[in-house]
Amino acid sequence: MLVDLHTHTSASDGELAPLALLQMQADAGVGLTAFTDHDTLDGWDRIAAMAVPAVGLPRLLPGVEFSVDAAGREIHVVGLGFDPAHPAIREGVAAQQLRRRARAERIAARLEYLGVHGALAGAELEAAGAGLGRPHFARFLVASGRVRTLDEAFHRYLGRGKPAACRMEWPAMDEATGWIRAAGGRAVLAHPLAYKLTRSKLRELIEQLRDCGGDAVEVALPGLTAADMEMVAQLTREAGLRASAGSDFHAAGGWNLPGRIPALPVGLDPVWEDWI
């Protein structure tokens, strides 16, 4: 059975509505999946409210992707298979949304100072009810004619060190893993090579996740070389953690489509065996 335990819907920064993503995954042969939207359960809630018939669609696990702070670096921790109604997970999501809203207001204030008016309202329009993030400000800057492309929006205004960039005060890793574990879920280090760490620093990060009560590392992702995947697999084995797999899908037409996930290297314990 194909699994994809890292995907994004329009509830955060993904392109597809939740039901459309489930249908796309079904077409790709995915049998078990999770919406891991950034700091929100809105995608899960939309499907639960629709009471969608399960026939022909993948089984959907509750999921979320929390941003956390680890030694001053933003790291992402995926939560899987938790009780979506548990107070700990709901309180964690609410706290993250408050952080995101506060940053959005700071970004809008900086853009206002730079002569870009109406940025907060414009970003909210682009978000269409999703949690506000920098991509929504980038889309507003394109739509308002301030820049031509999303890349230019980040290069001129929103990227690290740019005039409208605002540092986020994310929670410590153990706080986020605590939310996930209290709700009965599994905490997974997301896309470990995205942080561009040396092997020794990545080992330290994986061990930190373990020491914070984490369960697994995303080992199988699209686009990794065999050597890179084996390196992550080896560090995962050494830490005594389990392995996860996910596309990190955001939009159709990209390289990381649902179902296009390599097999796990040998000697790893798949975290999804808890749900099959």
PDB file of C-alpha atoms in Angstrom:
ATOM      1  CA  MET A   1       0.000   0.000   0.000  1.00  0.00           C
ATOM      2  CA  LEU A   2       1.276   3.462  -0.893  1.00  0.00           C
ATOM      3  CA  VAL A   3       1.421   5.947   1.965  1.00  0.00           C
ATOM      4  CA  ASP A   4       1.889   9.717   1.905  1.00  0.00           C
ATOM      5  CA  LEU A   5       2.086  11.207   5.369  1.00  0.00           C
ATOM      6  CA  HIS A   6       3.095  14.775   4.509  1.00  0.00           C
ATOM      7  CA  THR A   7       0.751  16.843   2.322  1.00  0.00           C
ATOM      8  CA  HIS A   8      -0.680  20.353   2.285  1.00  0.00           C
ATOM      9  CA  THR A   9      -4.138  21.591   1.332  1.00  0.00           C
ATOM     10  CA  SER A  10      -5.627  25.024   0.790  1.00  0.00           C
ATOM     11  CA  ALA A  11      -6.136  25.153   4.559  1.00  0.00           C
ATOM     12  CA  SER A  12      -2.510  26.337   4.720  1.00  0.00           C
ATOM     13  CA  ASP A  13      -0.214  26.886   1.734  1.00  0.00           C
ATOM     14  CA  GLY A  14      -1.390  24.105  -0.562  1.00  0.00           C
ATOM     15  CA  GLU A  15      -3.192  24.584  -3.859  1.00  0.00           C
ATOM     16  CA  LEU A  16      -5.948  21.965  -3.624  1.00  0.00           C
ATOM     17  CA  ALA A  17      -9.000  21.833  -1.396  1.00  0.00           C
ATOM     18  CA  PRO A  18      -8.981  18.860   0.986  1.00  0.00           C
ATOM     19  CA  LEU A  19     -11.433  16.694  -0.960  1.00  0.00           C
ATOM     20  CA  ALA A  20      -9.667  17.429  -4.253  1.00  0.00           C
ATOM     21  CA  LEU A  21      -6.358  16.342  -2.724  1.00  0.00           C
ATOM     22  CA  LEU A  22      -7.893  13.100  -1.446  1.00  0.00           C
ATOM     23  CA  GLN A  23      -9.223  12.401  -4.924  1.00  0.00           C
ATOM     24  CA  MET A  24      -5.813  13.117  -6.466  1.00  0.00           C
ATOM     25  CA  GLN A  25      -4.188  10.738  -4.024  1.00  0.00           C
ATOM     26  CA  ALA A  26      -6.733   8.041  -4.799  1.00  0.00           C
ATOM     27  CA  ASP A  27      -5.900   8.393  -8.496  1.00  0.00           C
ATOM     28  CA  ALA A  28      -2.210   7.962  -7.604  1.00  0.00           C
ATOM     29  CA  GLY A  29      -2.916   4.769  -5.675  1.00  0.00           C
ATOM     30  CA  VAL A  30      -2.276   6.200  -2.208  1.00  0.00           C
ATOM     31  CA  GLY A  31      -4.042   4.178   0.483  1.00  0.00           C
ATOM     32  CA  LEU A  32      -3.059   6.029   3.678  1.00  0.00           C
ATOM     33  CA  THR A  33      -2.442   9.759   3.966  1.00  0.00           C
ATOM     34  CA  ALA A  34      -2.500  12.779   6.261  1.00  0.00           C
ATOM     35  CA  PHE A  35      -3.074  16.476   5.731  1.00  0.00           C
ATOM     36  CA  THR A  36      -0.131  18.078   7.539  1.00  0.00           C
ATOM     37  CA  ASP A  37      -1.067  21.703   7.067  1.00  0.00           C
ATOM     38  CA  HIS A  38       1.004  24.321   8.838  1.00  0.00           C
ATOM     39  CA  ASP A  39      -0.235  24.867  12.395  1.00  0.00           C
ATOM     40  CA  THR A  40      -3.874  24.125  11.545  1.00  0.00           C
ATOM     41  CA  LEU A  41      -6.380  21.277  11.497  1.00  0.00           C
ATOM     42  CA  ASP A  42      -8.806  23.067   9.186  1.00  0.00           C
ATOM     43  CA  GLY A  43      -8.278  20.593   6.335  1.00  0.00           C
ATOM     44  CA  TRP A  44      -9.096  17.658   8.592  1.00  0.00           C
ATOM     45  CA  ASP A  45     -12.098  19.515  10.025  1.00  0.00           C
ATOM     46  CA  ARG A  46     -13.502  20.235   6.553  1.00  0.00           C
ATOM     47  CA  ILE A  47     -13.426  16.563   5.584  1.00  0.00           C
ATOM     48  CA  ALA A  48     -14.864  15.478   8.943  1.00  0.00           C
ATOM     49  CA  ALA A  49     -17.728  17.957   8.557  1.00  0.00           C
ATOM     50  CA  MET A  50     -18.523  16.667   5.051  1.00  0.00           C
ATOM     51  CA  ALA A  51     -18.857  13.043   6.204  1.00  0.00           C
ATOM     52  CA  VAL A  52     -17.255  11.983   2.920  1.00  0.00           C
ATOM     53  CA  PRO A  53     -17.871   8.319   2.020  1.00  0.00           C
ATOM     54  CA  ALA A  54     -14.642   6.365   2.400  1.00  0.00           C
ATOM     55  CA  VAL A  55     -15.202   4.249  -0.715  1.00  0.00           C
ATOM     56  CA  GLY A  56     -12.414   4.829  -3.217  1.00  0.00           C
ATOM     57  CA  LEU A  57     -10.545   7.401  -1.120  1.00  0.00           C
ATOM     58  CA  PRO A  58      -7.398   6.953   0.976  1.00  0.00           C
ATOM     59  CA  ARG A  59      -7.712   6.542   4.705  1.00  0.00           C
ATOM     60  CA  LEU A  60      -7.057   9.956   6.242  1.00  0.00           C
ATOM     61  CA  LEU A  61      -5.082  10.269   9.469  1.00  0.00           C
ATOM     62  CA  PRO A  62      -5.238  13.416  11.586  1.00  0.00           C
ATOM     63  CA  GLY A  63      -2.087  15.413  10.874  1.00  0.00           C
ATOM     64  CA  VAL A  64      -0.401  18.779  11.372  1.00  0.00           C
ATOM     65  CA  GLU A  65       2.997  20.376  10.753  1.00  0.00           C
ATOM     66  CA  PHE A  66       4.204  22.494  13.657  1.00  0.00           C
ATOM     67  CA  SER A  67       6.981  25.052  13.341  1.00  0.00           C
ATOM     68  CA  VAL A  68       9.317  24.927  16.347  1.00  0.00           C
ATOM     69  CA  ASP A  69      12.552  26.489  17.535  1.00  0.00           C
ATOM     70  CA  ALA A  70      15.635  24.317  17.893  1.00  0.00           C
ATOM     71  CA  ALA A  71      18.775  26.221  18.878  1.00  0.00           C
ATOM     72  CA  GLY A  72      17.557  29.339  17.102  1.00  0.00           C
ATOM     73  CA  ARG A  73      16.633  27.525  13.894  1.00  0.00           C
ATOM     74  CA  GLU A  74      13.103  27.012  12.568  1.00  0.00           C
ATOM     75  CA  ILE A  75      12.407  23.281  12.369  1.00  0.00           C
ATOM     76  CA  HIS A  76       9.211  21.500  11.347  1.00  0.00           C
ATOM     77  CA  VAL A  77       7.681  18.638  13.314  1.00  0.00           C
ATOM     78  CA  VAL A  78       4.826  16.649  11.816  1.00  0.00           C
ATOM     79  CA  GLY A  79       2.181  15.203  14.117  1.00  0.00           C
ATOM     80  CA  LEU A  80       0.341  12.073  12.959  1.00  0.00           C
ATOM     81  CA  GLY A  81      -2.488   9.901  14.194  1.00  0.00           C
ATOM     82  CA  PHE A  82      -3.485  11.956  17.236  1.00  0.00           C
ATOM     83  CA  ASP A  83      -6.966  12.531  18.617  1.00  0.00           C
ATOM     84  CA  PRO A  84      -8.026  15.677  16.712  1.00  0.00           C
ATOM     85  CA  ALA A  85     -10.451  16.644  19.474  1.00  0.00           C
ATOM     86  CA  HIS A  86      -7.894  16.416  22.294  1.00  0.00           C
ATOM     87  CA  PRO A  87      -7.494  19.721  24.192  1.00  0.00           C
ATOM     88  CA  ALA A  88      -3.679  19.571  24.010  1.00  0.00           C
ATOM     89  CA  ILE A  89      -3.558  19.509  20.213  1.00  0.00           C
ATOM     90  CA  ARG A  90      -6.304  22.120  19.860  1.00  0.00           C
ATOM     91  CA  GLU A  91      -4.591  24.437  22.341  1.00  0.00           C
ATOM     92  CA  GLY A  92      -1.296  23.982  20.519  1.00  0.00           C
ATOM     93  CA  VAL A  93      -2.863  24.868  17.187  1.00  0.00           C
ATOM     94  CA  ALA A  94      -4.563  27.912  18.714  1.00  0.00           C
ATOM     95  CA  ALA A  95      -1.266  29.119  20.189  1.00  0.00           C
ATOM     96  CA  GLN A  96       0.455  28.734  16.827  1.00  0.00           C
ATOM     97  CA  GLN A  97      -2.281  30.670  15.059  1.00  0.00           C
ATOM     98  CA  LEU A  98      -1.900  33.523  17.546  1.00  0.00           C
ATOM     99  CA  ARG A  99       1.833  33.596  16.796  1.00  0.00           C
ATOM    100  CA  ARG A 100       1.142  33.656  13.064  1.00  0.00           C
ATOM    101  CA  ARG A 101      -1.412  36.438  13.402  1.00  0.00           C
ATOM    102  CA  ALA A 102       0.952  38.580  15.458  1.00  0.00           C
ATOM    103  CA  ARG A 103       3.701  38.154  12.861  1.00  0.00           C
ATOM    104  CA  ALA A 104       1.287  38.982  10.037  1.00  0.00           C
ATOM    105  CA  GLU A 105       0.403  42.246  11.745  1.00  0.00           C
ATOM    106  CA  ARG A 106       4.104  43.101  12.143  1.00  0.00           C
ATOM    107  CA  ILE A 107       4.771  42.325   8.474  1.00  0.00           C
ATOM    108  CA  ALA A 108       1.839  44.504   7.428  1.00  0.00           C
ATOM    109  CA  ALA A 109       3.110  47.372   9.591  1.00  0.00           C
ATOM    110  CA  ARG A 110       6.552  47.179   7.986  1.00  0.00           C
ATOM    111  CA  LEU A 111       5.058  47.105   4.505  1.00  0.00           C
ATOM    112  CA  GLU A 112       2.903  50.114   5.404  1.00  0.00           C
ATOM    113  CA  TYR A 113       6.062  51.966   6.480  1.00  0.00           C
ATOM    114  CA  LEU A 114       7.589  51.064   3.108  1.00  0.00           C
ATOM    115  CA  GLY A 115       4.616  52.584   1.308  1.00  0.00           C
ATOM    116  CA  VAL A 116       2.749  49.354   0.607  1.00  0.00           C
ATOM    117  CA  HIS A 117      -0.768  50.046   1.861  1.00  0.00           C
ATOM    118  CA  GLY A 118      -3.524  47.562   2.658  1.00  0.00           C
ATOM    119  CA  ALA A 119      -1.173  44.604   2.982  1.00  0.00           C
ATOM    120  CA  LEU A 120      -2.964  42.900   5.872  1.00  0.00           C
ATOM    121  CA  ALA A 121      -6.366  43.009   4.202  1.00  0.00           C
ATOM    122  CA  GLY A 122      -4.806  41.955   0.913  1.00  0.00           C
ATOM    123  CA  ALA A 123      -3.016  39.001   2.469  1.00  0.00           C
ATOM    124  CA  GLU A 124      -6.210  37.936   4.238  1.00  0.00           C
ATOM    125  CA  LEU A 125      -7.999  37.972   0.892  1.00  0.00           C
ATOM    126  CA  GLU A 126      -5.296  35.784  -0.622  1.00  0.00           C
ATOM    127  CA  ALA A 127      -5.441  33.417   2.357  1.00  0.00           C
ATOM    128  CA  ALA A 128      -9.196  32.902   1.925  1.00  0.00           C
ATOM    129  CA  GLY A 129      -9.603  31.788   5.518  1.00  0.00           C
ATOM    130  CA  ALA A 130      -6.329  29.873   5.832  1.00  0.00           C
ATOM    131  CA  GLY A 131      -3.777  30.791   8.489  1.00  0.00           C
ATOM    132  CA  LEU A 132      -1.840  33.867   7.407  1.00  0.00           C
ATOM    133  CA  GLY A 133       1.731  33.352   6.267  1.00  0.00           C
ATOM    134  CA  ARG A 134       4.379  35.025   4.165  1.00  0.00           C
ATOM    135  CA  PRO A 135       3.174  33.328   0.945  1.00  0.00           C
ATOM    136  CA  HIS A 136      -0.119  35.200   1.251  1.00  0.00           C
ATOM    137  CA  PHE A 137       1.705  38.528   1.534  1.00  0.00           C
ATOM    138  CA  ALA A 138       3.802  37.519  -1.469  1.00  0.00           C
ATOM    139  CA  ARG A 139       0.663  36.824  -3.499  1.00  0.00           C
ATOM    140  CA  PHE A 140      -0.754  40.180  -2.443  1.00  0.00           C
ATOM    141  CA  LEU A 141       2.425  41.944  -3.585  1.00  0.00           C
ATOM    142  CA  VAL A 142       2.112  40.267  -6.989  1.00  0.00           C
ATOM    143  CA  ALA A 143      -1.622  40.979  -7.282  1.00  0.00           C
ATOM    144  CA  SER A 144      -1.136  44.639  -6.352  1.00  0.00           C
ATOM    145  CA  GLY A 145       1.604  45.095  -8.937  1.00  0.00           C
ATOM    146  CA  ARG A 146       4.404  45.762  -6.471  1.00  0.00           C
ATOM    147  CA  VAL A 147       6.403  42.825  -7.809  1.00  0.00           C
ATOM    148  CA  ARG A 148       6.130  40.533 -10.817  1.00  0.00           C
ATOM    149  CA  THR A 149       6.720  37.171  -9.176  1.00  0.00           C
ATOM    150  CA  LEU A 150       6.526  35.445  -5.815  1.00  0.00           C
ATOM    151  CA  ASP A 151      10.296  35.030  -5.839  1.00  0.00           C
ATOM    152  CA  GLU A 152      10.707  38.770  -6.302  1.00  0.00           C
ATOM    153  CA  ALA A 153       8.366  39.398  -3.348  1.00  0.00           C
ATOM    154  CA  PHE A 154      10.631  37.381  -1.091  1.00  0.00           C
ATOM    155  CA  HIS A 155      13.821  38.816  -2.599  1.00  0.00           C
ATOM    156  CA  ARG A 156      12.706  42.431  -2.139  1.00  0.00           C
ATOM    157  CA  TYR A 157      10.457  42.355   0.911  1.00  0.00           C
ATOM    158  CA  LEU A 158       9.804  39.112   2.768  1.00  0.00           C
ATOM    159  CA  GLY A 159      12.938  36.963   2.736  1.00  0.00           C
ATOM    160  CA  ARG A 160      15.391  36.744   5.605  1.00  0.00           C
ATOM    161  CA  GLY A 161      17.083  40.091   6.161  1.00  0.00           C
ATOM    162  CA  LYS A 162      14.670  41.953   3.876  1.00  0.00           C
ATOM    163  CA  PRO A 163      12.835  45.085   5.074  1.00  0.00           C
ATOM    164  CA  ALA A 164       9.468  43.429   5.814  1.00  0.00           C
ATOM    165  CA  ALA A 165      10.875  40.215   7.288  1.00  0.00           C
ATOM    166  CA  CYS A 166       9.827  39.536  10.878  1.00  0.00           C
ATOM    167  CA  ARG A 167      11.320  36.850  13.059  1.00  0.00           C
ATOM    168  CA  MET A 168       8.833  34.409  14.529  1.00  0.00           C
ATOM    169  CA  GLU A 169       9.100  33.266  18.131  1.00  0.00           C
ATOM    170  CA  TRP A 170       8.212  29.605  17.724  1.00  0.00           C
ATOM    171  CA  PRO A 171       7.754  27.229  20.675  1.00  0.00           C
ATOM    172  CA  ALA A 172      10.522  24.911  21.793  1.00  0.00           C
ATOM    173  CA  MET A 173      10.549  21.480  20.208  1.00  0.00           C
ATOM    174  CA  ASP A 174       9.569  19.689  23.405  1.00  0.00           C
ATOM    175  CA  GLU A 175       6.464  21.863  23.742  1.00  0.00           C
ATOM    176  CA  ALA A 176       5.175  20.879  20.294  1.00  0.00           C
ATOM    177  CA  THR A 177       6.045  17.206  20.674  1.00  0.00           C
ATOM    178  CA  GLY A 178       4.245  17.392  24.017  1.00  0.00           C
ATOM    179  CA  TRP A 179       1.044  18.542  22.310  1.00  0.00           C
ATOM    180  CA  ILE A 180       1.258  15.674  19.841  1.00  0.00           C
ATOM    181  CA  ARG A 181       2.099  12.990  22.379  1.00  0.00           C
ATOM    182  CA  ALA A 182      -0.558  14.149  24.856  1.00  0.00           C
ATOM    183  CA  ALA A 183      -3.144  13.677  22.105  1.00  0.00           C
ATOM    184  CA  GLY A 184      -1.906  10.146  21.416  1.00  0.00           C
ATOM    185  CA  GLY A 185      -0.023  10.941  18.210  1.00  0.00           C
ATOM    186  CA  ARG A 186       3.422  10.359  16.745  1.00  0.00           C
ATOM    187  CA  ALA A 187       5.926  13.221  16.359  1.00  0.00           C
ATOM    188  CA  VAL A 188       8.049  13.149  13.200  1.00  0.00           C
ATOM    189  CA  LEU A 189      10.985  15.312  12.087  1.00  0.00           C
ATOM    190  CA  ALA A 190       9.945  16.716   8.710  1.00  0.00           C
ATOM    191  CA  HIS A 191      12.199  16.912   5.618  1.00  0.00           C
ATOM    192  CA  PRO A 192      15.482  16.618   7.561  1.00  0.00           C
ATOM    193  CA  LEU A 193      17.727  17.676   4.673  1.00  0.00           C
ATOM    194  CA  ALA A 194      15.813  20.916   4.108  1.00  0.00           C
ATOM    195  CA  TYR A 195      17.679  22.538   7.007  1.00  0.00           C
ATOM    196  CA  LYS A 196      21.032  22.206   5.204  1.00  0.00           C
ATOM    197  CA  LEU A 197      22.870  20.912   8.263  1.00  0.00           C
ATOM    198  CA  THR A 198      26.136  19.051   8.370  1.00  0.00           C
ATOM    199  CA  ARG A 199      25.878  15.350   9.141  1.00  0.00           C
ATOM    200  CA  SER A 200      26.965  15.910  12.737  1.00  0.00           C
ATOM    201  CA  LYS A 201      24.465  18.741  13.249  1.00  0.00           C
ATOM    202  CA  LEU A 202      21.701  16.664  11.682  1.00  0.00           C
ATOM    203  CA  ARG A 203      22.558  13.829  14.055  1.00  0.00           C
ATOM    204  CA  GLU A 204      22.222  16.264  16.968  1.00  0.00           C
ATOM    205  CA  LEU A 205      18.835  17.443  15.670  1.00  0.00           C
ATOM    206  CA  ILE A 206      17.525  13.894  15.294  1.00  0.00           C
ATOM    207  CA  GLU A 207      18.748  13.033  18.786  1.00  0.00           C
ATOM    208  CA  GLN A 208      17.075  16.186  20.112  1.00  0.00           C
ATOM    209  CA  LEU A 209      13.778  15.071  18.584  1.00  0.00           C
ATOM    210  CA  ARG A 210      14.192  11.675  20.243  1.00  0.00           C
ATOM    211  CA  ASP A 211      15.005  13.256  23.601  1.00  0.00           C
ATOM    212  CA  CYS A 212      11.903  15.461  23.285  1.00  0.00           C
ATOM    213  CA  GLY A 213       9.686  12.393  22.947  1.00  0.00           C
ATOM    214  CA  GLY A 214       9.699  12.276  19.155  1.00  0.00           C
ATOM    215  CA  ASP A 215       9.014   9.037  17.332  1.00  0.00           C
ATOM    216  CA  ALA A 216      10.247   9.142  13.752  1.00  0.00           C
ATOM    217  CA  VAL A 217      12.121  10.893  10.958  1.00  0.00           C
ATOM    218  CA  GLU A 218      10.906  11.499   7.405  1.00  0.00           C
ATOM    219  CA  VAL A 219      13.303   9.306   5.487  1.00  0.00           C
ATOM    220  CA  ALA A 220      11.532   8.654   2.186  1.00  0.00           C
ATOM    221  CA  LEU A 221      10.821  11.845   0.242  1.00  0.00           C
ATOM    222  CA  PRO A 222      10.753  12.628  -3.491  1.00  0.00           C
ATOM    223  CA  GLY A 223      13.904  14.116  -4.973  1.00  0.00           C
ATOM    224  CA  LEU A 224      16.435  12.646  -2.558  1.00  0.00           C
ATOM    225  CA  THR A 225      19.426  10.837  -3.966  1.00  0.00           C
ATOM    226  CA  ALA A 226      19.940   7.254  -2.827  1.00  0.00           C
ATOM    227  CA  ALA A 227      23.031   8.376  -0.913  1.00  0.00           C
ATOM    228  CA  ASP A 228      21.177  11.166   0.895  1.00  0.00           C
ATOM    229  CA  MET A 229      18.295   8.887   1.828  1.00  0.00           C
ATOM    230  CA  GLU A 230      20.657   6.230   3.152  1.00  0.00           C
ATOM    231  CA  MET A 231      22.483   8.865   5.219  1.00  0.00           C
ATOM    232  CA  VAL A 232      19.210   9.969   6.842  1.00  0.00           C
ATOM    233  CA  ALA A 233      18.239   6.327   7.292  1.00  0.00           C
ATOM    234  CA  GLN A 234      21.499   5.563   9.072  1.00  0.00           C
ATOM    235  CA  LEU A 235      21.101   8.485  11.476  1.00  0.00           C
ATOM    236  CA  THR A 236      17.525   7.381  12.138  1.00  0.00           C
ATOM    237  CA  ARG A 237      18.649   3.837  12.927  1.00  0.00           C
ATOM    238  CA  GLU A 238      21.418   5.092  15.214  1.00  0.00           C
ATOM    239  CA  ALA A 239      18.918   7.207  17.156  1.00  0.00           C
ATOM    240  CA  GLY A 240      16.549   4.262  17.546  1.00  0.00           C
ATOM    241  CA  LEU A 241      13.710   6.102  15.811  1.00  0.00           C
ATOM    242  CA  ARG A 242      11.123   4.957  13.318  1.00  0.00           C
ATOM    243  CA  ALA A 243      10.755   6.167   9.730  1.00  0.00           C
ATOM    244  CA  SER A 244       8.056   8.066   7.871  1.00  0.00           C
ATOM    245  CA  ALA A 245       7.426   8.887   4.216  1.00  0.00           C
ATOM    246  CA  GLY A 246       5.738  11.843   2.550  1.00  0.00           C
ATOM    247  CA  SER A 247       5.660  13.901  -0.614  1.00  0.00           C
ATOM    248  CA  ASP A 248       5.331  17.354   1.034  1.00  0.00           C
ATOM    249  CA  PHE A 249       2.843  17.991  -1.763  1.00  0.00           C
ATOM    250  CA  HIS A 250       1.684  21.577  -2.258  1.00  0.00           C
ATOM    251  CA  ALA A 251       0.561  21.967  -5.878  1.00  0.00           C
ATOM    252  CA  ALA A 252      -0.122  19.981  -9.017  1.00  0.00           C
ATOM    253  CA  GLY A 253       2.562  20.134 -11.666  1.00  0.00           C
ATOM    254  CA  GLY A 254       5.461  19.958  -9.258  1.00  0.00           C
ATOM    255  CA  TRP A 255       8.003  17.205  -8.816  1.00  0.00           C
ATOM    256  CA  ASN A 256       6.721  16.053  -5.432  1.00  0.00           C
ATOM    257  CA  LEU A 257       3.381  14.560  -6.411  1.00  0.00           C
ATOM    258  CA  PRO A 258       1.394  12.139  -4.236  1.00  0.00           C
ATOM    259  CA  GLY A 259       2.421   8.534  -4.686  1.00  0.00           C
ATOM    260  CA  ARG A 260       5.878   9.328  -6.052  1.00  0.00           C
ATOM    261  CA  ILE A 261       7.736   8.425  -2.886  1.00  0.00           C
ATOM    262  CA  PRO A 262      10.694   6.034  -2.869  1.00  0.00           C
ATOM    263  CA  ALA A 263      10.652   2.885  -0.774  1.00  0.00           C
ATOM    264  CA  LEU A 264      12.207   3.012   2.679  1.00  0.00           C
ATOM    265  CA  PRO A 265      15.758   1.703   2.987  1.00  0.00           C
ATOM    266  CA  VAL A 266      16.052  -1.653   4.716  1.00  0.00           C
ATOM    267  CA  GLY A 267      16.302  -1.951   8.468  1.00  0.00           C
ATOM    268  CA  LEU A 268      13.783   0.753   9.343  1.00  0.00           C
ATOM    269  CA  ASP A 269      10.497   0.475  11.238  1.00  0.00           C
ATOM    270  CA  PRO A 270       7.705   2.303   9.343  1.00  0.00           C
ATOM    271  CA  VAL A 271       5.734   4.560  11.664  1.00  0.00           C
ATOM    272  CA  TRP A 272       2.579   3.960   9.615  1.00  0.00           C
ATOM    273  CA  GLU A 273       2.398   0.359  10.783  1.00  0.00           C
ATOM    274  CA  ASP A 274       0.588   1.785  13.814  1.00  0.00           C
ATOM    275  CA  TRP A 275      -2.410   2.498  11.562  1.00  0.00           C
ATOM    276  CA  ILE A 276      -2.612  -0.422   9.146  1.00  0.00           C
TER     277      ILE A 276
END
